[in-house]
Amino acid sequence: MLQTTNTLYLIVGPSGTGKTSILDALVAQGVLGKATSHSTRAMRPGEVQGDPYWFVSLSEFEGLQLEDQFIERVLYNNQHYGFTRGEVEYALRLGDVGMIVEAHGAKQFIRLFPNNTKTIFLYPPPREELRRRMLERNDTPEAVEERLALVSTEMDRSYHLANWSVDSSRPLAIVVAQIASIIKNKVG
């Protein structure tokens, strides 16, 4: 069992709520460190290996799974995502860590690290704003519609896990400042 007083801050919420942008800003400000998960999804324009994911093939992902390397893994929108124990423990030894997870993953971290895990739920903006954000980041129209169809389910699964809820419809800088204040003050 990992012995640390550092905290895992899990950022959860539907697609398009700004999870990656928010976490990137918190990391850039030095508020949080970052553990990077593995994913079988294709890279979007501007993404690179290791940021925001370790992009792997399905066979590579399955190999890690067979080796029992994952703390948590999830199939989301027909793509596999997972955090390896080594990645998380390394990041957590360095300080407080932010991670983007889905509700099932959040439950796994809460179970495995009950004294070190806090969850921040990003309440989504209106549906049309979510659509605009997803299209702006170059998601295909088909992928956008698939993700929009999951919003209610994601909210139902995630909201009750939250230590805090933050309205992601506000400007990014305000949302980041609110979350940074929560973390810096160890509120909750």
mmCIF file of C-alpha atoms in Angstrom:
data_model
loop_
_atom_site.group_PDB
_atom_site.id
_atom_site.type_symbol
_atom_site.label_atom_id
_atom_site.label_comp_id
_atom_site.label_asym_id
_atom_site.label_seq_id
_atom_site.Cartn_x
_atom_site.Cartn_y
_atom_site.Cartn_z
ATOM 1 C CA MET A 1 0.000 0.000 0.000
ATOM 2 C CA LEU A 2 1.315 3.434 -0.964
ATOM 3 C CA GLN A 3 2.042 5.641 2.045
ATOM 4 C CA THR A 4 1.610 9.342 1.262
ATOM 5 C CA THR A 5 -0.343 12.367 2.387
ATOM 6 C CA ASN A 6 -0.627 13.601 -1.205
ATOM 7 C CA THR A 7 -4.053 13.672 -2.819
ATOM 8 C CA LEU A 8 -5.501 12.299 -6.046
ATOM 9 C CA TYR A 9 -7.897 14.881 -7.467
ATOM 10 C CA LEU A 10 -10.187 13.091 -9.906
ATOM 11 C CA ILE A 11 -11.845 15.275 -12.516
ATOM 12 C CA VAL A 12 -15.076 13.749 -13.774
ATOM 13 C CA GLY A 13 -17.862 14.957 -16.038
ATOM 14 C CA PRO A 14 -19.388 14.494 -19.461
ATOM 15 C CA SER A 15 -17.451 14.978 -22.684
ATOM 16 C CA GLY A 16 -17.031 18.620 -23.614
ATOM 17 C CA THR A 17 -16.901 19.972 -20.051
ATOM 18 C CA GLY A 18 -13.247 20.962 -20.428
ATOM 19 C CA LYS A 19 -11.622 18.253 -18.320
ATOM 20 C CA THR A 20 -8.379 18.163 -20.323
ATOM 21 C CA SER A 21 -8.109 21.953 -20.668
ATOM 22 C CA ILE A 22 -8.750 22.416 -16.943
ATOM 23 C CA LEU A 23 -6.236 19.777 -15.883
ATOM 24 C CA ASP A 24 -3.634 21.149 -18.308
ATOM 25 C CA ALA A 25 -4.072 24.641 -16.820
ATOM 26 C CA LEU A 26 -3.792 23.333 -13.234
ATOM 27 C CA VAL A 27 -0.611 21.450 -14.146
ATOM 28 C CA ALA A 28 0.834 24.491 -15.963
ATOM 29 C CA GLN A 29 0.169 26.633 -12.864
ATOM 30 C CA GLY A 30 1.934 24.088 -10.668
ATOM 31 C CA VAL A 31 -1.224 23.381 -8.669
ATOM 32 C CA LEU A 32 -1.200 19.673 -9.566
ATOM 33 C CA GLY A 33 1.014 17.043 -11.062
ATOM 34 C CA LYS A 34 -0.406 14.729 -13.680
ATOM 35 C CA ALA A 35 -0.631 10.983 -14.127
ATOM 36 C CA THR A 36 -1.132 9.977 -17.742
ATOM 37 C CA SER A 37 -3.459 7.148 -18.691
ATOM 38 C CA HIS A 38 -3.207 4.754 -21.597
ATOM 39 C CA SER A 39 -5.802 4.890 -24.378
ATOM 40 C CA THR A 40 -6.605 3.008 -27.555
ATOM 41 C CA ARG A 41 -8.337 6.022 -29.107
ATOM 42 C CA ALA A 42 -6.755 7.791 -32.053
ATOM 43 C CA MET A 43 -4.730 10.952 -31.482
ATOM 44 C CA ARG A 44 -6.498 14.203 -32.265
ATOM 45 C CA PRO A 45 -4.669 16.960 -34.144
ATOM 46 C CA GLY A 46 -2.137 18.620 -31.852
ATOM 47 C CA GLU A 47 -1.857 15.688 -29.449
ATOM 48 C CA VAL A 48 1.417 13.831 -28.934
ATOM 49 C CA GLN A 49 2.424 10.556 -27.314
ATOM 50 C CA GLY A 50 2.152 11.017 -23.542
ATOM 51 C CA ASP A 51 0.005 14.147 -23.756
ATOM 52 C CA PRO A 52 -2.856 13.722 -23.043
ATOM 53 C CA TYR A 53 -2.524 9.899 -23.184
ATOM 54 C CA TRP A 54 -0.076 7.102 -23.772
ATOM 55 C CA PHE A 55 -1.631 6.052 -27.075
ATOM 56 C CA VAL A 56 -1.435 2.279 -27.538
ATOM 57 C CA SER A 57 -2.902 -0.324 -29.842
ATOM 58 C CA LEU A 58 -5.627 -2.643 -28.618
ATOM 59 C CA SER A 59 -3.115 -5.514 -28.448
ATOM 60 C CA GLU A 60 -0.699 -3.403 -26.369
ATOM 61 C CA PHE A 61 -3.534 -2.428 -24.020
ATOM 62 C CA GLU A 62 -4.631 -6.038 -23.674
ATOM 63 C CA GLY A 63 -1.014 -7.025 -22.922
ATOM 64 C CA LEU A 64 -0.846 -4.528 -20.052
ATOM 65 C CA GLN A 65 -4.188 -5.835 -18.823
ATOM 66 C CA LEU A 66 -2.947 -9.449 -18.892
ATOM 67 C CA GLU A 67 0.103 -8.355 -16.879
ATOM 68 C CA ASP A 68 -2.313 -6.828 -14.294
ATOM 69 C CA GLN A 69 -0.707 -3.396 -14.731
ATOM 70 C CA PHE A 70 -3.916 -1.337 -14.493
ATOM 71 C CA ILE A 71 -5.319 0.152 -11.302
ATOM 72 C CA GLU A 72 -8.433 0.938 -13.263
ATOM 73 C CA ARG A 73 -9.550 0.565 -16.829
ATOM 74 C CA VAL A 74 -12.707 1.364 -18.669
ATOM 75 C CA LEU A 75 -14.280 0.950 -22.073
ATOM 76 C CA TYR A 76 -15.752 4.324 -23.047
ATOM 77 C CA ASN A 77 -17.229 5.142 -26.424
ATOM 78 C CA ASN A 78 -15.696 1.933 -27.853
ATOM 79 C CA GLN A 79 -12.176 2.905 -26.733
ATOM 80 C CA HIS A 80 -10.117 1.540 -23.844
ATOM 81 C CA TYR A 81 -8.631 3.816 -21.167
ATOM 82 C CA GLY A 82 -6.622 2.889 -18.088
ATOM 83 C CA PHE A 83 -4.156 4.104 -15.480
ATOM 84 C CA THR A 84 -1.269 1.827 -14.608
ATOM 85 C CA ARG A 85 -0.281 1.393 -10.988
ATOM 86 C CA GLY A 86 3.289 2.497 -11.745
ATOM 87 C CA GLU A 87 2.202 5.736 -13.427
ATOM 88 C CA VAL A 88 -0.141 6.721 -10.592
ATOM 89 C CA GLU A 89 2.172 5.798 -7.725
ATOM 90 C CA TYR A 90 5.108 7.618 -9.330
ATOM 91 C CA ALA A 91 3.073 10.800 -9.840
ATOM 92 C CA LEU A 92 1.545 10.635 -6.353
ATOM 93 C CA ARG A 93 4.956 10.344 -4.688
ATOM 94 C CA LEU A 94 5.850 13.703 -6.276
ATOM 95 C CA GLY A 95 2.818 15.615 -4.952
ATOM 96 C CA ASP A 96 -0.892 16.135 -5.423
ATOM 97 C CA VAL A 97 -2.065 14.634 -8.718
ATOM 98 C CA GLY A 98 -4.910 15.426 -11.076
ATOM 99 C CA MET A 99 -6.471 12.736 -13.225
ATOM 100 C CA ILE A 100 -9.350 12.626 -15.662
ATOM 101 C CA VAL A 101 -11.494 9.580 -15.069
ATOM 102 C CA GLU A 102 -14.949 8.237 -15.828
ATOM 103 C CA ALA A 103 -17.336 7.315 -12.969
ATOM 104 C CA HIS A 104 -16.316 3.651 -12.863
ATOM 105 C CA GLY A 105 -12.661 4.648 -12.664
ATOM 106 C CA ALA A 106 -13.417 7.146 -9.898
ATOM 107 C CA LYS A 107 -15.044 4.362 -7.872
ATOM 108 C CA GLN A 108 -11.927 2.215 -8.309
ATOM 109 C CA PHE A 109 -9.613 4.989 -7.072
ATOM 110 C CA ILE A 110 -11.895 5.776 -4.137
ATOM 111 C CA ARG A 111 -11.836 2.067 -3.223
ATOM 112 C CA LEU A 112 -8.047 1.703 -3.609
ATOM 113 C CA PHE A 113 -7.002 5.083 -2.138
ATOM 114 C CA PRO A 114 -9.888 6.026 0.213
ATOM 115 C CA ASN A 115 -7.831 8.476 2.279
ATOM 116 C CA ASN A 116 -6.122 10.138 -0.677
ATOM 117 C CA THR A 117 -8.906 10.619 -3.236
ATOM 118 C CA LYS A 118 -11.100 13.670 -3.837
ATOM 119 C CA THR A 119 -13.470 14.071 -6.765
ATOM 120 C CA ILE A 120 -14.395 17.225 -8.665
ATOM 121 C CA PHE A 121 -17.485 16.953 -10.869
ATOM 122 C CA LEU A 122 -17.735 19.332 -13.831
ATOM 123 C CA TYR A 123 -21.371 20.221 -14.352
ATOM 124 C CA PRO A 124 -21.921 20.575 -18.110
ATOM 125 C CA PRO A 125 -23.010 23.621 -20.047
ATOM 126 C CA PRO A 126 -26.114 23.439 -22.274
ATOM 127 C CA ARG A 127 -26.133 20.694 -24.918
ATOM 128 C CA GLU A 128 -25.442 23.043 -27.847
ATOM 129 C CA GLU A 129 -22.368 24.417 -26.079
ATOM 130 C CA LEU A 130 -21.126 20.861 -25.492
ATOM 131 C CA ARG A 131 -21.641 20.147 -29.204
ATOM 132 C CA ARG A 132 -19.745 23.301 -30.185
ATOM 133 C CA ARG A 133 -16.820 22.445 -27.889
ATOM 134 C CA MET A 134 -16.538 18.891 -29.210
ATOM 135 C CA LEU A 135 -16.670 20.003 -32.840
ATOM 136 C CA GLU A 136 -14.111 22.719 -32.090
ATOM 137 C CA ARG A 137 -11.664 20.085 -30.845
ATOM 138 C CA ASN A 138 -12.122 18.204 -34.135
ATOM 139 C CA ASP A 139 -14.350 15.340 -32.958
ATOM 140 C CA THR A 140 -16.261 13.843 -35.871
ATOM 141 C CA PRO A 141 -19.985 14.674 -36.024
ATOM 142 C CA GLU A 142 -20.722 10.981 -35.392
ATOM 143 C CA ALA A 143 -18.483 10.908 -32.302
ATOM 144 C CA VAL A 144 -20.102 14.127 -31.039
ATOM 145 C CA GLU A 145 -23.581 12.629 -31.276
ATOM 146 C CA GLU A 146 -22.419 9.423 -29.543
ATOM 147 C CA ARG A 147 -20.875 11.442 -26.718
ATOM 148 C CA LEU A 148 -23.910 13.716 -26.375
ATOM 149 C CA ALA A 149 -26.108 10.633 -26.028
ATOM 150 C CA LEU A 150 -24.059 9.658 -22.952
ATOM 151 C CA VAL A 151 -24.321 12.981 -21.072
ATOM 152 C CA SER A 152 -27.299 12.085 -18.850
ATOM 153 C CA THR A 153 -25.844 8.682 -18.019
ATOM 154 C CA GLU A 154 -22.453 10.193 -17.200
ATOM 155 C CA MET A 155 -24.074 12.750 -14.927
ATOM 156 C CA ASP A 156 -26.095 10.099 -13.108
ATOM 157 C CA ARG A 157 -22.995 7.958 -12.568
ATOM 158 C CA SER A 158 -20.610 10.752 -11.601
ATOM 159 C CA TYR A 159 -22.402 13.483 -9.679
ATOM 160 C CA HIS A 160 -22.938 11.509 -6.461
ATOM 161 C CA LEU A 161 -19.191 10.735 -6.247
ATOM 162 C CA ALA A 162 -18.202 14.389 -6.084
ATOM 163 C CA ASN A 163 -16.630 16.134 -3.144
ATOM 164 C CA TRP A 164 -17.183 19.339 -5.146
ATOM 165 C CA SER A 165 -19.233 20.339 -8.169
ATOM 166 C CA VAL A 166 -18.057 23.105 -10.497
ATOM 167 C CA ASP A 167 -20.075 24.747 -13.291
ATOM 168 C CA SER A 168 -18.059 24.242 -16.497
ATOM 169 C CA SER A 169 -20.206 26.634 -18.529
ATOM 170 C CA ARG A 170 -18.262 29.590 -17.117
ATOM 171 C CA PRO A 171 -15.062 30.874 -18.767
ATOM 172 C CA LEU A 172 -12.136 28.462 -18.483
ATOM 173 C CA ALA A 173 -10.014 30.858 -16.397
ATOM 174 C CA ILE A 174 -12.771 31.186 -13.796
ATOM 175 C CA VAL A 175 -13.329 27.430 -13.592
ATOM 176 C CA VAL A 176 -9.578 26.821 -13.235
ATOM 177 C CA ALA A 177 -9.287 29.504 -10.529
ATOM 178 C CA GLN A 178 -12.183 27.980 -8.580
ATOM 179 C CA ILE A 179 -10.675 24.490 -8.693
ATOM 180 C CA ALA A 180 -7.189 25.818 -7.864
ATOM 181 C CA SER A 181 -8.647 27.562 -4.809
ATOM 182 C CA ILE A 182 -10.325 24.331 -3.674
ATOM 183 C CA ILE A 183 -7.061 22.421 -4.011
ATOM 184 C CA LYS A 184 -4.763 25.071 -2.518
ATOM 185 C CA ASN A 185 -7.031 25.509 0.498
ATOM 186 C CA LYS A 186 -7.597 21.738 0.872
ATOM 187 C CA VAL A 187 -11.276 22.552 1.246
ATOM 188 C CA GLY A 188 -13.544 19.610 1.983
#
